[in-house]
Each structure stands twice: as C-alpha cells, then as structure tokens.
Amino acid sequence: MPRREEIADGKPISVYIDVVSVVTAERERLQDALDAGNLAEIISQYPVRETPALDKIAK
C-alpha cells in the first residue's frame, strides 16, 4: 500500500493484485468450510442472502 508521503507527492502509484492466487485461496477457504459443514462461517463470510444459496442450504 502506498504511504501517506507517496500519496501527498501526487506521483503515479501502481497497484498489482494477483487475482489467481487470491481466488485460489478463497476457493480453498470456502471448500474447507463446506467440508467441515461450517455453515455459520459460510453465511457470515459470503453474501449468501443475495443468492439462491439459502434455499439450497435449507433443503
């Protein structure tokens, strides 16, 4: 993350996000929660209320 001084200088700042590694780690975390049957973690960490997931979980 850029520091306050770098932002204050107004110079361009490049940001790099390794999407593949972030998505891979998140998929593993979700799969671990699924394997453990940890529905509380899934519901608290993901916006399942905005998806049809709650209906499937309830069934």
JSON list of N, CA and C in Angstrom, two decimals:
[
{"chain": "A", "resi": 1, "resn": "MET", "atom": "N", "xyz": [0.83, -1.17, 0.00]},
{"chain": "A", "resi": 1, "resn": "MET", "atom": "CA", "xyz": [0.00, 0.00, 0.00]},
{"chain": "A", "resi": 1, "resn": "MET", "atom": "C", "xyz": [0.88, 1.24, 0.00]},
{"chain": "A", "resi": 2, "resn": "PRO", "atom": "N", "xyz": [0.45, 2.26, -0.71]},
{"chain": "A", "resi": 2, "resn": "PRO", "atom": "CA", "xyz": [1.24, 3.50, -0.72]},
{"chain": "A", "resi": 2, "resn": "PRO", "atom": "C", "xyz": [1.21, 4.18, 0.64]},
{"chain": "A", "resi": 3, "resn": "ARG", "atom": "N", "xyz": [2.28, 4.85, 0.92]},
{"chain": "A", "resi": 3, "resn": "ARG", "atom": "CA", "xyz": [2.37, 5.59, 2.18]},
{"chain": "A", "resi": 3, "resn": "ARG", "atom": "C", "xyz": [1.83, 7.01, 1.99]},
{"chain": "A", "resi": 4, "resn": "ARG", "atom": "N", "xyz": [1.56, 7.65, 3.09]},
{"chain": "A", "resi": 4, "resn": "ARG", "atom": "CA", "xyz": [0.99, 8.99, 3.05]},
{"chain": "A", "resi": 4, "resn": "ARG", "atom": "C", "xyz": [1.86, 9.94, 2.23]},
{"chain": "A", "resi": 5, "resn": "GLU", "atom": "N", "xyz": [3.17, 9.85, 2.39]},
{"chain": "A", "resi": 5, "resn": "GLU", "atom": "CA", "xyz": [4.08, 10.73, 1.66]},
{"chain": "A", "resi": 5, "resn": "GLU", "atom": "C", "xyz": [3.97, 10.51, 0.15]},
{"chain": "A", "resi": 6, "resn": "GLU", "atom": "N", "xyz": [3.85, 9.26, -0.26]},
{"chain": "A", "resi": 6, "resn": "GLU", "atom": "CA", "xyz": [3.74, 8.94, -1.68]},
{"chain": "A", "resi": 6, "resn": "GLU", "atom": "C", "xyz": [2.44, 9.49, -2.26]},
{"chain": "A", "resi": 7, "resn": "ILE", "atom": "N", "xyz": [1.39, 9.41, -1.49]},
{"chain": "A", "resi": 7, "resn": "ILE", "atom": "CA", "xyz": [0.10, 9.94, -1.94]},
{"chain": "A", "resi": 7, "resn": "ILE", "atom": "C", "xyz": [0.17, 11.46, -2.01]},
{"chain": "A", "resi": 8, "resn": "ALA", "atom": "N", "xyz": [0.76, 12.08, -0.99]},
{"chain": "A", "resi": 8, "resn": "ALA", "atom": "CA", "xyz": [0.87, 13.54, -0.94]},
{"chain": "A", "resi": 8, "resn": "ALA", "atom": "C", "xyz": [1.71, 14.08, -2.09]},
{"chain": "A", "resi": 9, "resn": "ASP", "atom": "N", "xyz": [2.72, 13.33, -2.51]},
{"chain": "A", "resi": 9, "resn": "ASP", "atom": "CA", "xyz": [3.57, 13.76, -3.63]},
{"chain": "A", "resi": 9, "resn": "ASP", "atom": "C", "xyz": [2.80, 13.79, -4.95]},
{"chain": "A", "resi": 10, "resn": "GLY", "atom": "N", "xyz": [1.69, 13.08, -5.02]},
{"chain": "A", "resi": 10, "resn": "GLY", "atom": "CA", "xyz": [0.88, 13.08, -6.23]},
{"chain": "A", "resi": 10, "resn": "GLY", "atom": "C", "xyz": [1.48, 12.32, -7.39]},
{"chain": "A", "resi": 11, "resn": "LYS", "atom": "N", "xyz": [2.47, 11.50, -7.12]},
{"chain": "A", "resi": 11, "resn": "LYS", "atom": "CA", "xyz": [3.08, 10.72, -8.18]},
{"chain": "A", "resi": 11, "resn": "LYS", "atom": "C", "xyz": [2.23, 9.48, -8.47]},
{"chain": "A", "resi": 12, "resn": "PRO", "atom": "N", "xyz": [2.28, 8.98, -9.70]},
{"chain": "A", "resi": 12, "resn": "PRO", "atom": "CA", "xyz": [1.52, 7.77, -10.03]},
{"chain": "A", "resi": 12, "resn": "PRO", "atom": "C", "xyz": [1.96, 6.59, -9.16]},
{"chain": "A", "resi": 13, "resn": "ILE", "atom": "N", "xyz": [0.99, 5.81, -8.76]},
{"chain": "A", "resi": 13, "resn": "ILE", "atom": "CA", "xyz": [1.27, 4.63, -7.93]},
{"chain": "A", "resi": 13, "resn": "ILE", "atom": "C", "xyz": [0.65, 3.43, -8.65]},
{"chain": "A", "resi": 14, "resn": "SER", "atom": "N", "xyz": [1.45, 2.41, -8.86]},
{"chain": "A", "resi": 14, "resn": "SER", "atom": "CA", "xyz": [0.96, 1.19, -9.50]},
{"chain": "A", "resi": 14, "resn": "SER", "atom": "C", "xyz": [0.52, 0.20, -8.42]},
{"chain": "A", "resi": 15, "resn": "VAL", "atom": "N", "xyz": [-0.61, -0.44, -8.67]},
{"chain": "A", "resi": 15, "resn": "VAL", "atom": "CA", "xyz": [-1.12, -1.45, -7.75]},
{"chain": "A", "resi": 15, "resn": "VAL", "atom": "C", "xyz": [-1.24, -2.75, -8.52]},
{"chain": "A", "resi": 16, "resn": "TYR", "atom": "N", "xyz": [-0.73, -3.83, -7.95]},
{"chain": "A", "resi": 16, "resn": "TYR", "atom": "CA", "xyz": [-0.77, -5.14, -8.59]},
{"chain": "A", "resi": 16, "resn": "TYR", "atom": "C", "xyz": [-1.52, -6.10, -7.67]},
{"chain": "A", "resi": 17, "resn": "ILE", "atom": "N", "xyz": [-2.51, -6.76, -8.21]},
{"chain": "A", "resi": 17, "resn": "ILE", "atom": "CA", "xyz": [-3.25, -7.76, -7.44]},
{"chain": "A", "resi": 17, "resn": "ILE", "atom": "C", "xyz": [-3.16, -9.08, -8.19]},
{"chain": "A", "resi": 18, "resn": "ASP", "atom": "N", "xyz": [-2.63, -10.08, -7.52]},
{"chain": "A", "resi": 18, "resn": "ASP", "atom": "CA", "xyz": [-2.53, -11.41, -8.12]},
{"chain": "A", "resi": 18, "resn": "ASP", "atom": "C", "xyz": [-3.87, -12.11, -7.93]},
{"chain": "A", "resi": 19, "resn": "VAL", "atom": "N", "xyz": [-4.76, -11.87, -8.87]},
{"chain": "A", "resi": 19, "resn": "VAL", "atom": "CA", "xyz": [-6.13, -12.36, -8.77]},
{"chain": "A", "resi": 19, "resn": "VAL", "atom": "C", "xyz": [-6.18, -13.88, -8.67]},
{"chain": "A", "resi": 20, "resn": "VAL", "atom": "N", "xyz": [-5.35, -14.56, -9.43]},
{"chain": "A", "resi": 20, "resn": "VAL", "atom": "CA", "xyz": [-5.36, -16.03, -9.42]},
{"chain": "A", "resi": 20, "resn": "VAL", "atom": "C", "xyz": [-5.09, -16.57, -8.02]},
{"chain": "A", "resi": 21, "resn": "SER", "atom": "N", "xyz": [-4.09, -16.02, -7.35]},
{"chain": "A", "resi": 21, "resn": "SER", "atom": "CA", "xyz": [-3.76, -16.54, -6.02]},
{"chain": "A", "resi": 21, "resn": "SER", "atom": "C", "xyz": [-4.84, -16.16, -5.00]},
{"chain": "A", "resi": 22, "resn": "VAL", "atom": "N", "xyz": [-5.42, -14.97, -5.12]},
{"chain": "A", "resi": 22, "resn": "VAL", "atom": "CA", "xyz": [-6.47, -14.55, -4.20]},
{"chain": "A", "resi": 22, "resn": "VAL", "atom": "C", "xyz": [-7.71, -15.44, -4.37]},
{"chain": "A", "resi": 23, "resn": "VAL", "atom": "N", "xyz": [-8.11, -15.68, -5.62]},
{"chain": "A", "resi": 23, "resn": "VAL", "atom": "CA", "xyz": [-9.28, -16.51, -5.88]},
{"chain": "A", "resi": 23, "resn": "VAL", "atom": "C", "xyz": [-9.02, -17.95, -5.44]},
{"chain": "A", "resi": 24, "resn": "THR", "atom": "N", "xyz": [-7.84, -18.46, -5.71]},
{"chain": "A", "resi": 24, "resn": "THR", "atom": "CA", "xyz": [-7.49, -19.82, -5.31]},
{"chain": "A", "resi": 24, "resn": "THR", "atom": "C", "xyz": [-7.56, -19.98, -3.79]},
{"chain": "A", "resi": 25, "resn": "ALA", "atom": "N", "xyz": [-7.01, -19.03, -3.07]},
{"chain": "A", "resi": 25, "resn": "ALA", "atom": "CA", "xyz": [-7.04, -19.09, -1.60]},
{"chain": "A", "resi": 25, "resn": "ALA", "atom": "C", "xyz": [-8.47, -19.01, -1.08]},
{"chain": "A", "resi": 26, "resn": "GLU", "atom": "N", "xyz": [-9.28, -18.16, -1.69]},
{"chain": "A", "resi": 26, "resn": "GLU", "atom": "CA", "xyz": [-10.67, -18.03, -1.24]},
{"chain": "A", "resi": 26, "resn": "GLU", "atom": "C", "xyz": [-11.47, -19.29, -1.54]},
{"chain": "A", "resi": 27, "resn": "ARG", "atom": "N", "xyz": [-11.23, -19.90, -2.69]},
{"chain": "A", "resi": 27, "resn": "ARG", "atom": "CA", "xyz": [-11.92, -21.16, -3.01]},
{"chain": "A", "resi": 27, "resn": "ARG", "atom": "C", "xyz": [-11.55, -22.25, -2.02]},
{"chain": "A", "resi": 28, "resn": "GLU", "atom": "N", "xyz": [-10.27, -22.31, -1.65]},
{"chain": "A", "resi": 28, "resn": "GLU", "atom": "CA", "xyz": [-9.83, -23.31, -0.67]},
{"chain": "A", "resi": 28, "resn": "GLU", "atom": "C", "xyz": [-10.49, -23.06, 0.68]},
{"chain": "A", "resi": 29, "resn": "ARG", "atom": "N", "xyz": [-10.58, -21.78, 1.08]},
{"chain": "A", "resi": 29, "resn": "ARG", "atom": "CA", "xyz": [-11.22, -21.44, 2.35]},
{"chain": "A", "resi": 29, "resn": "ARG", "atom": "C", "xyz": [-12.69, -21.84, 2.34]},
{"chain": "A", "resi": 30, "resn": "LEU", "atom": "N", "xyz": [-13.37, -21.56, 1.24]},
{"chain": "A", "resi": 30, "resn": "LEU", "atom": "CA", "xyz": [-14.78, -21.94, 1.12]},
{"chain": "A", "resi": 30, "resn": "LEU", "atom": "C", "xyz": [-14.94, -23.45, 1.11]},
{"chain": "A", "resi": 31, "resn": "GLN", "atom": "N", "xyz": [-14.08, -24.15, 0.38]},
{"chain": "A", "resi": 31, "resn": "GLN", "atom": "CA", "xyz": [-14.17, -25.61, 0.33]},
{"chain": "A", "resi": 31, "resn": "GLN", "atom": "C", "xyz": [-13.92, -26.22, 1.70]},
{"chain": "A", "resi": 32, "resn": "ASP", "atom": "N", "xyz": [-12.97, -25.67, 2.45]},
{"chain": "A", "resi": 32, "resn": "ASP", "atom": "CA", "xyz": [-12.70, -26.15, 3.81]},
{"chain": "A", "resi": 32, "resn": "ASP", "atom": "C", "xyz": [-13.93, -25.97, 4.69]},
{"chain": "A", "resi": 33, "resn": "ALA", "atom": "N", "xyz": [-14.60, -24.82, 4.57]},
{"chain": "A", "resi": 33, "resn": "ALA", "atom": "CA", "xyz": [-15.81, -24.58, 5.35]},
{"chain": "A", "resi": 33, "resn": "ALA", "atom": "C", "xyz": [-16.91, -25.55, 4.94]},
{"chain": "A", "resi": 34, "resn": "LEU", "atom": "N", "xyz": [-17.04, -25.80, 3.64]},
{"chain": "A", "resi": 34, "resn": "LEU", "atom": "CA", "xyz": [-18.03, -26.76, 3.17]},
{"chain": "A", "resi": 34, "resn": "LEU", "atom": "C", "xyz": [-17.73, -28.17, 3.68]},
{"chain": "A", "resi": 35, "resn": "ASP", "atom": "N", "xyz": [-16.47, -28.58, 3.57]},
{"chain": "A", "resi": 35, "resn": "ASP", "atom": "CA", "xyz": [-16.07, -29.92, 4.03]},
{"chain": "A", "resi": 35, "resn": "ASP", "atom": "C", "xyz": [-16.32, -30.10, 5.52]},
{"chain": "A", "resi": 36, "resn": "ALA", "atom": "N", "xyz": [-16.12, -29.03, 6.28]},
{"chain": "A", "resi": 36, "resn": "ALA", "atom": "CA", "xyz": [-16.32, -29.09, 7.73]},
{"chain": "A", "resi": 36, "resn": "ALA", "atom": "C", "xyz": [-17.79, -28.90, 8.11]},
{"chain": "A", "resi": 37, "resn": "GLY", "atom": "N", "xyz": [-18.63, -28.60, 7.13]},
{"chain": "A", "resi": 37, "resn": "GLY", "atom": "CA", "xyz": [-20.03, -28.36, 7.43]},
{"chain": "A", "resi": 37, "resn": "GLY", "atom": "C", "xyz": [-20.24, -27.09, 8.24]},
{"chain": "A", "resi": 38, "resn": "ASN", "atom": "N", "xyz": [-19.34, -26.14, 8.08]},
{"chain": "A", "resi": 38, "resn": "ASN", "atom": "CA", "xyz": [-19.37, -24.92, 8.86]},
{"chain": "A", "resi": 38, "resn": "ASN", "atom": "C", "xyz": [-20.23, -23.87, 8.17]},
{"chain": "A", "resi": 39, "resn": "LEU", "atom": "N", "xyz": [-21.54, -24.03, 8.28]},
{"chain": "A", "resi": 39, "resn": "LEU", "atom": "CA", "xyz": [-22.47, -23.11, 7.63]},
{"chain": "A", "resi": 39, "resn": "LEU", "atom": "C", "xyz": [-22.41, -21.71, 8.22]},
{"chain": "A", "resi": 40, "resn": "ALA", "atom": "N", "xyz": [-22.12, -21.61, 9.50]},
{"chain": "A", "resi": 40, "resn": "ALA", "atom": "CA", "xyz": [-22.03, -20.30, 10.14]},
{"chain": "A", "resi": 40, "resn": "ALA", "atom": "C", "xyz": [-20.93, -19.46, 9.49]},
{"chain": "A", "resi": 41, "resn": "GLU", "atom": "N", "xyz": [-19.80, -20.07, 9.22]},
{"chain": "A", "resi": 41, "resn": "GLU", "atom": "CA", "xyz": [-18.70, -19.33, 8.58]},
{"chain": "A", "resi": 41, "resn": "GLU", "atom": "C", "xyz": [-19.09, -18.91, 7.16]},
{"chain": "A", "resi": 42, "resn": "ILE", "atom": "N", "xyz": [-19.71, -19.82, 6.43]},
{"chain": "A", "resi": 42, "resn": "ILE", "atom": "CA", "xyz": [-20.10, -19.51, 5.06]},
{"chain": "A", "resi": 42, "resn": "ILE", "atom": "C", "xyz": [-21.08, -18.35, 5.04]},
{"chain": "A", "resi": 43, "resn": "ILE", "atom": "N", "xyz": [-22.10, -18.41, 5.89]},
{"chain": "A", "resi": 43, "resn": "ILE", "atom": "CA", "xyz": [-23.11, -17.36, 5.91]},
{"chain": "A", "resi": 43, "resn": "ILE", "atom": "C", "xyz": [-22.52, -16.03, 6.38]},
{"chain": "A", "resi": 44, "resn": "SER", "atom": "N", "xyz": [-21.58, -16.08, 7.32]},
{"chain": "A", "resi": 44, "resn": "SER", "atom": "CA", "xyz": [-21.01, -14.83, 7.83]},
{"chain": "A", "resi": 44, "resn": "SER", "atom": "C", "xyz": [-19.98, -14.22, 6.89]},
{"chain": "A", "resi": 45, "resn": "GLN", "atom": "N", "xyz": [-19.36, -15.02, 6.04]},
{"chain": "A", "resi": 45, "resn": "GLN", "atom": "CA", "xyz": [-18.29, -14.51, 5.18]},
{"chain": "A", "resi": 45, "resn": "GLN", "atom": "C", "xyz": [-18.70, -14.20, 3.75]},
{"chain": "A", "resi": 46, "resn": "TYR", "atom": "N", "xyz": [-19.85, -14.70, 3.33]},
{"chain": "A", "resi": 46, "resn": "TYR", "atom": "CA", "xyz": [-20.26, -14.55, 1.94]},
{"chain": "A", "resi": 46, "resn": "TYR", "atom": "C", "xyz": [-21.69, -14.01, 1.89]},
{"chain": "A", "resi": 47, "resn": "PRO", "atom": "N", "xyz": [-22.00, -13.21, 0.88]},
{"chain": "A", "resi": 47, "resn": "PRO", "atom": "CA", "xyz": [-23.34, -12.61, 0.78]},
{"chain": "A", "resi": 47, "resn": "PRO", "atom": "C", "xyz": [-24.39, -13.60, 0.28]},
{"chain": "A", "resi": 48, "resn": "VAL", "atom": "N", "xyz": [-24.58, -14.68, 1.00]},
{"chain": "A", "resi": 48, "resn": "VAL", "atom": "CA", "xyz": [-25.50, -15.73, 0.55]},
{"chain": "A", "resi": 48, "resn": "VAL", "atom": "C", "xyz": [-26.95, -15.25, 0.52]},
{"chain": "A", "resi": 49, "resn": "ARG", "atom": "N", "xyz": [-27.29, -14.23, 1.28]},
{"chain": "A", "resi": 49, "resn": "ARG", "atom": "CA", "xyz": [-28.65, -13.72, 1.27]},
{"chain": "A", "resi": 49, "resn": "ARG", "atom": "C", "xyz": [-29.04, -13.14, -0.08]},
{"chain": "A", "resi": 50, "resn": "GLU", "atom": "N", "xyz": [-28.04, -12.76, -0.86]},
{"chain": "A", "resi": 50, "resn": "GLU", "atom": "CA", "xyz": [-28.28, -12.16, -2.16]},
{"chain": "A", "resi": 50, "resn": "GLU", "atom": "C", "xyz": [-28.25, -13.20, -3.29]},
{"chain": "A", "resi": 51, "resn": "THR", "atom": "N", "xyz": [-28.21, -14.45, -2.93]},
{"chain": "A", "resi": 51, "resn": "THR", "atom": "CA", "xyz": [-28.13, -15.52, -3.92]},
{"chain": "A", "resi": 51, "resn": "THR", "atom": "C", "xyz": [-29.18, -16.59, -3.60]},
{"chain": "A", "resi": 52, "resn": "PRO", "atom": "N", "xyz": [-29.37, -17.55, -4.49]},
{"chain": "A", "resi": 52, "resn": "PRO", "atom": "CA", "xyz": [-30.28, -18.65, -4.17]},
{"chain": "A", "resi": 52, "resn": "PRO", "atom": "C", "xyz": [-29.66, -19.68, -3.21]},
{"chain": "A", "resi": 53, "resn": "ALA", "atom": "N", "xyz": [-28.51, -19.39, -2.67]},
{"chain": "A", "resi": 53, "resn": "ALA", "atom": "CA", "xyz": [-27.80, -20.35, -1.81]},
{"chain": "A", "resi": 53, "resn": "ALA", "atom": "C", "xyz": [-28.59, -20.71, -0.56]},
{"chain": "A", "resi": 54, "resn": "LEU", "atom": "N", "xyz": [-29.27, -19.75, 0.07]},
{"chain": "A", "resi": 54, "resn": "LEU", "atom": "CA", "xyz": [-30.01, -20.06, 1.30]},
{"chain": "A", "resi": 54, "resn": "LEU", "atom": "C", "xyz": [-31.08, -21.11, 1.07]},
{"chain": "A", "resi": 55, "resn": "ASP", "atom": "N", "xyz": [-31.77, -21.05, -0.06]},
{"chain": "A", "resi": 55, "resn": "ASP", "atom": "CA", "xyz": [-32.78, -22.07, -0.37]},
{"chain": "A", "resi": 55, "resn": "ASP", "atom": "C", "xyz": [-32.13, -23.44, -0.47]},
{"chain": "A", "resi": 56, "resn": "LYS", "atom": "N", "xyz": [-30.97, -23.51, -1.12]},
{"chain": "A", "resi": 56, "resn": "LYS", "atom": "CA", "xyz": [-30.29, -24.80, -1.29]},
{"chain": "A", "resi": 56, "resn": "LYS", "atom": "C", "xyz": [-29.75, -25.30, 0.05]},
{"chain": "A", "resi": 57, "resn": "ILE", "atom": "N", "xyz": [-29.24, -24.39, 0.86]},
{"chain": "A", "resi": 57, "resn": "ILE", "atom": "CA", "xyz": [-28.75, -24.78, 2.19]},
{"chain": "A", "resi": 57, "resn": "ILE", "atom": "C", "xyz": [-29.89, -25.32, 3.04]},
{"chain": "A", "resi": 58, "resn": "ALA", "atom": "N", "xyz": [-31.04, -24.67, 2.98]},
{"chain": "A", "resi": 58, "resn": "ALA", "atom": "CA", "xyz": [-32.19, -25.09, 3.76]},
{"chain": "A", "resi": 58, "resn": "ALA", "atom": "C", "xyz": [-32.69, -26.47, 3.36]},
{"chain": "A", "resi": 59, "resn": "LYS", "atom": "N", "xyz": [-32.59, -26.78, 2.07]},
{"chain": "A", "resi": 59, "resn": "LYS", "atom": "CA", "xyz": [-33.04, -28.09, 1.58]},
{"chain": "A", "resi": 59, "resn": "LYS", "atom": "C", "xyz": [-32.04, -29.15, 1.98]}
]
